Every structure is written in C-alpha cells, then in structure tokens.
Amino acid sequence: MYLSLPRDIDVLLIRFTLGLFVLRTYALWNNNRIVLVAVLFVFFATSVSCIGIFFVIGATTDVMISTIPGIPGCSQSEQVNKFFLLFILALVFQLGPACLTIIRVIQSWRSAEGPLYATLVNHNILYYACGLLFSTVNVFCQCCF
C-alpha cells in the first residue's frame, strides 16, 4: 500500500481539528452528557468511515495513452477520490457542532436580550464559520482541480 506522508498528516490534522470542535461544543453546552455522547458517536462514526476509506481505496492510477505519438497520456489517481470523500465527511461532521453552537447562541441571545452580534462574538461563531468555509473550499478544490 502506498502512503504519502504529507497527505497522511493532513488526515490526522483534520481529525484533530474535528476533536477540537467536539470539545468546544461539549464545553459550550455546560458539559451536557447527552450532547457529548451524540457528538462523540458521530465523531467516532466518521473516524471509522475515514479509516475505512483510507485503507479500502488503493493507490492505483488509471492512465490513458494518447493516440497522438509523442504526447504522454493523462493519469488520474484514486487518491483524489479518497481525499474528496474524507473532506466531505469532515464537512458533514462540522455541520453538527456548528448547528449546536448556533442553537446555544440563539438561546443565550433570547435570555440576555442583547445585540445578536455581541452574542455571536462571545460564542466564537466565527471559529465554526471559518471551519465550515475552509472545509467547503477543500471539497470544491478537490472536486474541480
């Protein structure tokens, strides 16, 4: 099996950042065990899926030979498909903690009756928005390029 160290480190970094999403969501919900169990269940389910995708999809390359002599053919690796699926799983997982955070922000905003912007800043919604944005950009870049 072919393993690429930089891409393998990317997978580990993605899982690490998703673990931070889990810890932030758990702390934001005042250490609610139901939220922890639900988020950890989804986290481990996506982790097992990532491991399955990582080892099932091999490192084969399809090569098309050009009909014109002297022009090399094109190749497409299954590695691209593998990382596209991993980024999709990361994006889907990040939607859960982001939605839970937005629910908590709305609850806090209604009880405090202050400006919504201040509540959003206090709950660091920008952290989740950037995570979702960059995961979406990763998915589109894997898809388009």
Coordinates of N, CA, C and O in Angstrom, one line a residue:
M1 N 0.8 -1.2 0.0 CA 0.0 0.0 0.0 C 0.9 1.2 0.0 O 1.9 1.3 0.7
Y2 N 0.5 2.2 -0.8 CA 1.3 3.5 -0.9 C 0.7 4.5 0.1 O -0.4 4.7 0.1
L3 N 1.6 5.0 0.9 CA 1.2 6.0 1.8 C 2.1 7.3 1.6 O 3.3 7.2 1.4
S4 N 1.4 8.4 1.5 CA 2.0 9.7 1.3 C 2.0 10.4 2.6 O 1.0 10.7 3.2
L5 N 3.2 10.7 3.2 CA 3.3 11.3 4.5 C 2.6 12.7 4.6 O 1.8 12.9 5.5
P6 N 2.8 13.6 3.7 CA 2.1 14.9 3.8 C 0.5 14.7 3.8 O -0.2 15.3 4.6
R7 N 0.0 13.9 3.0 CA -1.4 13.7 3.0 C -1.9 12.9 4.2 O -3.0 13.1 4.7
D8 N -1.1 12.0 4.7 CA -1.5 11.3 5.9 C -1.5 12.2 7.1 O -2.4 12.1 8.0
I9 N -0.6 13.2 7.1 CA -0.6 14.2 8.2 C -1.8 15.1 8.1 O -2.4 15.4 9.1
D10 N -2.2 15.4 6.8 CA -3.4 16.1 6.6 C -4.6 15.4 7.2 O -5.5 16.1 7.9
V11 N -4.7 14.1 7.0 CA -5.9 13.4 7.6 C -5.8 13.5 9.1 O -6.9 13.7 9.8
L12 N -4.7 13.3 9.7 CA -4.6 13.4 11.2 C -4.9 14.8 11.7 O -5.6 14.9 12.7
L13 N -4.5 15.8 11.0 CA -4.8 17.2 11.4 C -6.3 17.5 11.3 O -6.9 18.1 12.1
I14 N -6.9 16.9 10.2 CA -8.4 17.1 10.1 C -9.1 16.5 11.3 O -10.0 17.0 11.9
R15 N -8.7 15.3 11.6 CA -9.3 14.6 12.8 C -9.1 15.3 14.1 O -9.9 15.4 14.9
F16 N -7.9 15.9 14.2 CA -7.6 16.7 15.4 C -8.4 17.9 15.5 O -9.0 18.2 16.6
T17 N -8.6 18.6 14.4 CA -9.4 19.8 14.5 C -10.9 19.5 14.7 O -11.6 20.2 15.4
L18 N -11.3 18.3 14.2 CA -12.7 17.9 14.5 C -12.9 17.5 16.0 O -13.9 17.7 16.6
G19 N -11.8 17.0 16.6 CA -11.8 16.7 18.0 C -12.0 18.0 18.8 O -12.6 18.1 19.8
L20 N -11.3 19.1 18.3 CA -11.5 20.4 19.0 C -12.9 20.9 18.9 O -13.4 21.5 19.8
F21 N -13.5 20.6 17.7 CA -15.0 21.0 17.6 C -15.8 20.3 18.6 O -16.7 20.9 19.2
V22 N -15.5 19.0 18.9 CA -16.2 18.2 19.9 C -16.1 18.8 21.2 O -17.0 19.0 22.0
L23 N -14.8 19.1 21.6 CA -14.6 19.7 23.0 C -15.2 21.1 23.2 O -15.8 21.3 24.2
R24 N -15.2 21.9 22.1 CA -15.8 23.2 22.2 C -17.3 23.1 22.4 O -17.9 23.8 23.2
T25 N -17.9 22.2 21.6 CA -19.3 22.0 21.7 C -19.8 21.5 23.1 O -20.7 22.0 23.7
Y26 N -19.0 20.6 23.6 CA -19.3 20.0 24.9 C -19.2 21.0 26.0 O -20.0 21.1 26.9
A27 N -18.2 21.9 25.9 CA -18.0 22.9 26.9 C -19.1 24.0 26.8 O -19.6 24.5 27.8
L28 N -19.5 24.3 25.6 CA -20.5 25.3 25.3 C -21.8 24.9 25.9 O -22.6 25.7 26.3
W29 N -22.1 23.6 25.9 CA -23.4 23.1 26.4 C -23.3 22.7 27.8 O -24.0 21.8 28.3
N30 N -22.4 23.3 28.6 CA -22.2 23.2 30.0 C -22.0 21.7 30.4 O -22.7 21.2 31.3
N31 N -21.2 21.0 29.7 CA -20.8 19.6 30.0 C -22.0 18.7 30.0 O -22.1 17.8 30.8
N32 N -22.9 18.9 29.1 CA -24.1 18.1 29.0 C -23.7 16.7 28.4 O -23.2 16.6 27.3
R33 N -24.0 15.7 29.1 CA -23.5 14.3 28.7 C -24.3 13.8 27.5 O -23.7 13.1 26.7
I34 N -25.5 14.2 27.3 CA -26.3 13.8 26.1 C -25.6 14.4 24.8 O -25.4 13.7 23.8
V35 N -25.2 15.7 24.9 CA -24.6 16.3 23.8 C -23.2 15.6 23.5 O -22.8 15.3 22.4
L36 N -22.5 15.3 24.6 CA -21.2 14.7 24.5 C -21.3 13.3 23.8 O -20.6 13.0 22.9
V37 N -22.3 12.5 24.3 CA -22.5 11.2 23.7 C -22.9 11.3 22.2 O -22.3 10.5 21.4
A38 N -23.8 12.2 21.9 CA -24.2 12.3 20.5 C -23.1 12.8 19.6 O -22.8 12.2 18.5
V39 N -22.3 13.8 20.0 CA -21.2 14.3 19.2 C -20.1 13.3 19.1 O -19.5 13.1 18.0
L40 N -19.8 12.6 20.2 CA -18.7 11.6 20.1 C -19.1 10.4 19.3 O -18.3 9.9 18.6
F41 N -20.4 10.1 19.3 CA -20.8 9.0 18.4 C -20.6 9.3 17.0 O -20.1 8.5 16.2
V42 N -21.0 10.5 16.6 CA -20.9 10.9 15.2 C -19.4 11.1 14.9 O -18.9 10.7 13.8
F43 N -18.6 11.6 15.8 CA -17.1 11.7 15.6 C -16.5 10.4 15.4 O -15.7 10.2 14.4
F44 N -16.8 9.4 16.2 CA -16.2 8.1 16.0 C -16.7 7.4 14.8 O -16.0 6.6 14.1
A45 N -18.0 7.6 14.4 CA -18.5 7.0 13.2 C -17.8 7.6 12.0 O -17.5 6.8 11.0
T46 N -17.6 8.9 12.0 CA -16.9 9.5 10.8 C -15.4 9.1 10.9 O -14.8 8.9 9.8
S47 N -14.8 8.9 12.0 CA -13.4 8.4 12.1 C -13.3 7.0 11.5 O -12.4 6.7 10.8
V48 N -14.2 6.1 11.9 CA -14.2 4.8 11.4 C -14.4 4.8 9.8 O -13.8 4.1 9.1
S49 N -15.3 5.7 9.4 CA -15.5 5.8 7.9 C -14.3 6.3 7.2 O -13.9 5.8 6.2
C50 N -13.6 7.3 7.9 CA -12.3 7.8 7.3 C -11.3 6.7 7.2 O -10.6 6.6 6.2
I51 N -11.2 5.9 8.3 CA -10.2 4.8 8.3 C -10.5 3.8 7.2 O -9.7 3.3 6.5
G52 N -11.8 3.5 7.1 CA -12.3 2.6 6.1 C -12.0 3.1 4.7 O -11.5 2.3 3.8
I53 N -12.3 4.3 4.4 CA -12.0 4.9 3.1 C -10.5 4.9 2.8 O -10.0 4.7 1.7
F54 N -9.7 5.2 3.9 CA -8.3 5.4 3.7 C -7.6 4.1 3.3 O -6.7 4.0 2.5
F55 N -8.1 2.9 3.9 CA -7.5 1.7 3.6 C -8.2 0.9 2.5 O -7.5 0.0 1.9
V56 N -9.4 1.2 2.2 CA -10.1 0.4 1.1 C -9.7 0.9 -0.3 O -9.4 0.1 -1.2
I57 N -9.7 2.2 -0.4 CA -9.3 2.8 -1.7 C -7.8 2.7 -1.9 O -7.0 3.3 -1.1
G58 N -7.4 1.9 -2.8 CA -5.9 1.7 -3.0 C -5.3 2.8 -3.8 O -5.9 3.8 -4.2
A59 N -4.0 2.7 -4.0 CA -3.2 3.7 -4.7 C -3.0 3.3 -6.1 O -1.9 3.3 -6.6
T60 N -4.1 3.0 -6.8 CA -3.9 2.7 -8.2 C -4.1 4.0 -9.1 O -4.7 4.9 -8.7
T61 N -3.6 3.9 -10.3 CA -3.6 5.1 -11.2 C -4.1 4.6 -12.5 O -3.6 3.6 -13.1
D62 N -5.1 5.2 -13.1 CA -5.6 4.9 -14.4 C -4.8 5.9 -15.4 O -4.8 7.1 -15.2
V63 N -4.3 5.2 -16.4 CA -3.5 6.0 -17.4 C -4.2 5.9 -18.8 O -4.4 4.8 -19.2
M64 N -4.4 7.0 -19.4 CA -4.9 7.0 -20.7 C -3.8 7.3 -21.7 O -3.1 8.3 -21.5
I65 N -3.6 6.4 -22.6 CA -2.5 6.6 -23.6 C -3.0 7.5 -24.7 O -4.1 7.2 -25.3
S66 N -2.3 8.5 -25.1 CA -2.7 9.4 -26.2 C -2.6 8.7 -27.5 O -1.7 7.8 -27.8
T67 N -3.5 9.0 -28.4 CA -3.5 8.4 -29.7 C -2.4 9.1 -30.6 O -2.1 8.6 -31.7
I68 N -2.0 10.3 -30.2 CA -1.0 11.0 -31.0 C 0.4 10.6 -30.5 O 0.7 10.7 -29.3
P69 N 1.2 10.1 -31.4 CA 2.6 9.7 -30.9 C 3.4 10.9 -30.4 O 3.3 12.0 -30.9
G70 N 4.1 10.6 -29.3 CA 5.0 11.6 -28.7 C 4.3 12.4 -27.6 O 5.0 13.2 -27.0
I71 N 3.0 12.3 -27.4 CA 2.4 13.0 -26.4 C 2.0 12.1 -25.2 O 1.4 11.0 -25.5
P72 N 2.5 12.4 -24.0 CA 2.2 11.5 -22.9 C 0.7 11.5 -22.6 O 0.0 12.4 -22.9
G73 N 0.3 10.4 -22.0 CA -1.1 10.2 -21.6 C -1.4 10.9 -20.3 O -0.6 11.5 -19.7
C74 N -2.7 10.9 -20.0 CA -3.2 11.6 -18.8 C -3.4 10.5 -17.7 O -3.7 9.3 -18.0
S75 N -3.2 10.9 -16.5 CA -3.4 9.9 -15.4 C -4.3 10.5 -14.4 O -4.3 11.7 -14.2
Q76 N -5.1 9.6 -13.7 CA -5.9 10.1 -12.6 C -5.8 9.0 -11.5 O -6.0 7.8 -11.7
S77 N -5.4 9.5 -10.4 CA -5.2 8.7 -9.2 C -6.5 8.6 -8.4 O -7.3 9.5 -8.3
E78 N -6.7 7.4 -7.7 CA -7.8 7.3 -6.8 C -7.6 8.0 -5.5 O -8.5 8.1 -4.7
Q79 N -6.3 8.5 -5.3 CA -6.0 9.3 -4.1 C -6.9 10.5 -4.0 O -7.4 10.9 -3.0
V80 N -7.2 11.1 -5.2 CA -8.0 12.3 -5.3 C -9.4 12.0 -4.8 O -10.0 12.7 -4.0
N81 N -10.0 10.9 -5.2 CA -11.3 10.4 -4.7 C -11.3 10.2 -3.3 O -12.3 10.5 -2.6
K82 N -10.2 9.6 -2.8 CA -10.2 9.3 -1.3 C -10.2 10.5 -0.5 O -11.0 10.6 0.5
F83 N -9.4 11.5 -0.8 CA -9.4 12.7 0.0 C -10.6 13.6 -0.3 O -11.1 14.3 0.6
F84 N -11.3 13.5 -1.4 CA -12.6 14.1 -1.6 C -13.6 13.6 -0.6 O -14.3 14.3 0.0
L85 N -13.6 12.3 -0.5 CA -14.6 11.7 0.5 C -14.2 12.0 1.9 O -15.1 12.2 2.7
L86 N -13.0 12.1 2.2 CA -12.6 12.5 3.6 C -13.0 13.9 3.9 O -13.5 14.2 5.0
F87 N -12.8 14.8 3.0 CA -13.2 16.2 3.2 C -14.8 16.3 3.3 O -15.3 17.1 4.0
I88 N -15.5 15.5 2.5 CA -16.9 15.5 2.6 C -17.4 15.1 4.0 O -18.2 15.7 4.6
L89 N -16.7 14.0 4.5 CA -17.1 13.5 5.9 C -16.7 14.6 6.9 O -17.5 14.8 7.9
A90 N -15.6 15.3 6.8 CA -15.3 16.4 7.7 C -16.3 17.5 7.6 O -16.7 18.0 8.7
L91 N -16.7 17.8 6.4 CA -17.7 18.9 6.3 C -19.0 18.5 6.9 O -19.7 19.3 7.6
V92 N -19.5 17.3 6.7 CA -20.7 16.8 7.3 C -20.6 16.8 8.8 O -21.6 17.2 9.5
F93 N -19.5 16.3 9.3 CA -19.4 16.3 10.8 C -19.4 17.7 11.4 O -20.0 17.9 12.4
Q94 N -18.7 18.7 10.7 CA -18.6 20.0 11.3 C -20.0 20.7 11.3 O -20.2 21.7 12.1
L95 N -20.9 20.3 10.5 CA -22.3 20.9 10.5 C -23.0 20.6 11.8 O -23.7 21.5 12.3
G96 N -22.7 19.5 12.5 CA -23.4 19.2 13.7 C -23.0 20.1 14.8 O -23.9 20.8 15.4
P97 N -21.7 20.2 15.2 CA -21.3 21.2 16.2 C -21.6 22.6 15.9 O -22.0 23.4 16.8
A98 N -21.6 23.0 14.6 CA -21.9 24.3 14.2 C -23.4 24.6 14.5 O -23.7 25.7 15.0
C99 N -24.2 23.7 14.2 CA -25.7 23.8 14.4 C -26.0 23.9 15.9 O -26.8 24.7 16.4
L100 N -25.3 23.0 16.7 CA -25.5 23.0 18.1 C -25.0 24.4 18.7 O -25.6 24.9 19.6
T101 N -23.9 24.9 18.2 CA -23.5 26.2 18.6 C -24.5 27.3 18.3 O -24.7 28.2 19.1
I102 N -25.0 27.3 17.1 CA -26.0 28.3 16.7 C -27.2 28.2 17.6 O -27.8 29.2 18.0
I103 N -27.6 27.0 17.9 CA -28.8 26.8 18.9 C -28.5 27.4 20.2 O -29.3 28.2 20.8
R104 N -27.3 27.2 20.7 CA -26.9 27.8 22.0 C -26.8 29.3 21.9 O -27.2 30.0 22.9
V105 N -26.3 29.8 20.8 CA -26.2 31.3 20.6 C -27.6 31.9 20.7 O -27.8 32.9 21.3
I106 N -28.6 31.3 20.0 CA -29.9 31.8 19.9 C -30.5 31.8 21.3 O -31.2 32.7 21.7
Q107 N -30.3 30.7 22.1 CA -30.8 30.6 23.4 C -30.2 31.7 24.3 O -30.9 32.3 25.1
S108 N -28.9 31.9 24.2 CA -28.3 32.9 25.0 C -28.8 34.3 24.6 O -28.9 35.2 25.5
W109 N -28.9 34.5 23.3 CA -29.4 35.8 22.8 C -30.8 36.2 23.3 O -31.1 37.3 23.7
R110 N -31.7 35.2 23.3 CA -33.0 35.4 23.8 C -33.1 35.7 25.3 O -33.9 36.5 25.7
S111 N -32.3 35.0 26.1 CA -32.3 35.2 27.5 C -31.6 36.5 27.9 O -32.0 37.1 28.9
A112 N -30.6 36.9 27.2 CA -29.8 38.1 27.5 C -30.5 39.4 27.0 O -30.3 40.5 27.5
E113 N -31.2 39.2 25.9 CA -31.9 40.3 25.2 C -30.9 41.4 24.8 O -31.2 42.6 24.9
G114 N -29.7 41.0 24.5 CA -28.7 42.0 24.0 C -28.6 41.9 22.5 O -29.3 41.3 21.8
P115 N -27.6 42.6 21.9 CA -27.4 42.6 20.5 C -26.9 41.2 20.1 O -26.1 40.6 20.7
L116 N -27.5 40.7 18.9 CA -27.1 39.4 18.4 C -25.6 39.3 18.1 O -25.0 38.3 18.3
Y117 N -25.1 40.4 17.5 CA -23.7 40.4 17.1 C -22.8 40.1 18.3 O -21.8 39.3 18.2
A118 N -23.1 40.7 19.5 CA -22.3 40.5 20.7 C -22.3 39.1 21.1 O -21.3 38.5 21.6
T119 N -23.5 38.5 21.1 CA -23.7 37.1 21.4 C -22.9 36.2 20.5 O -22.3 35.2 20.9
L120 N -22.9 36.5 19.2 CA -22.2 35.7 18.2 C -20.7 35.8 18.5 O -20.0 34.8 18.4
V121 N -20.2 36.9 18.8 CA -18.8 37.1 19.1 C -18.4 36.4 20.4 O -17.4 35.7 20.5
N122 N -19.3 36.5 21.4 CA -19.0 35.8 22.7 C -18.9 34.3 22.5 O -18.2 33.6 23.3
H123 N -19.7 33.7 21.6 CA -19.7 32.3 21.4 C -18.7 31.8 20.3 O -18.7 30.7 20.0
N124 N -17.9 32.8 19.8 CA -16.9 32.5 18.8 C -17.5 31.7 17.6 O -16.9 30.7 17.1
I125 N -18.6 32.2 17.1 CA -19.2 31.6 15.9 C -18.3 31.7 14.7 O -18.4 30.9 13.8
L126 N -17.5 32.7 14.7 CA -16.5 32.8 13.6 C -15.6 31.6 13.4 O -15.2 31.3 12.3
Y127 N -15.3 31.0 14.5 CA -14.4 29.8 14.5 C -15.1 28.7 13.7 O -14.5 28.1 12.9
Y128 N -16.4 28.5 14.0 CA -17.1 27.4 13.3 C -17.4 27.8 11.8 O -17.3 27.0 10.9
A129 N -17.6 29.1 11.6 CA -17.9 29.6 10.2 C -16.6 29.4 9.4 O -16.7 29.0 8.2
C130 N -15.5 29.7 9.9 CA -14.2 29.5 9.2 C -13.9 28.1 8.9 O -13.5 27.7 7.8
G131 N -14.2 27.2 9.9 CA -14.0 25.8 9.7 C -14.9 25.3 8.6 O -14.5 24.5 7.8
L132 N -16.2 25.7 8.6 CA -17.1 25.2 7.5 C -16.7 25.8 6.2 O -16.7 25.1 5.2
L133 N -16.2 27.1 6.2 CA -15.8 27.7 4.9 C -14.6 27.0 4.3 O -14.6 26.6 3.2
F134 N -13.6 26.7 5.2 CA -12.4 26.1 4.6 C -12.6 24.6 4.3 O -12.0 24.1 3.3
S135 N -13.5 23.9 5.0 CA -13.9 22.6 4.6 C -14.6 22.6 3.2 O -14.3 21.7 2.4
T136 N -15.5 23.6 3.0 CA -16.2 23.7 1.8 C -15.2 24.0 0.6 O -15.3 23.4 -0.5
V137 N -14.3 24.9 0.9 CA -13.3 25.2 -0.1 C -12.4 24.0 -0.5 O -12.1 23.7 -1.6
N138 N -12.1 23.2 0.6 CA -11.3 21.9 0.3 C -12.1 21.0 -0.6 O -11.6 20.3 -1.5
V139 N -13.4 20.9 -0.3 CA -14.2 20.0 -1.1 C -14.3 20.4 -2.6 O -14.1 19.7 -3.5
F140 N -14.5 21.8 -2.8 CA -14.6 22.3 -4.1 C -13.3 22.2 -4.8 O -13.2 21.9 -6.0
C141 N -12.2 22.4 -4.1 CA -10.9 22.3 -4.8 C -10.6 20.9 -5.2 O -10.0 20.6 -6.2
Q142 N -10.9 19.9 -4.3 CA -10.7 18.5 -4.7 C -11.6 18.1 -5.9 O -11.2 17.3 -6.7
C143 N -12.8 18.7 -5.9 CA -13.7 18.4 -7.0 C -13.3 19.0 -8.3 O -13.4 18.4 -9.4
C144 N -12.9 20.2 -8.3 CA -12.6 21.0 -9.5 C -11.2 20.8 -10.1 O -11.0 20.9 -11.3
F145 N -10.2 20.6 -9.2 CA -8.8 20.5 -9.7 C -8.3 19.2 -9.6 O -8.1 18.5 -8.7

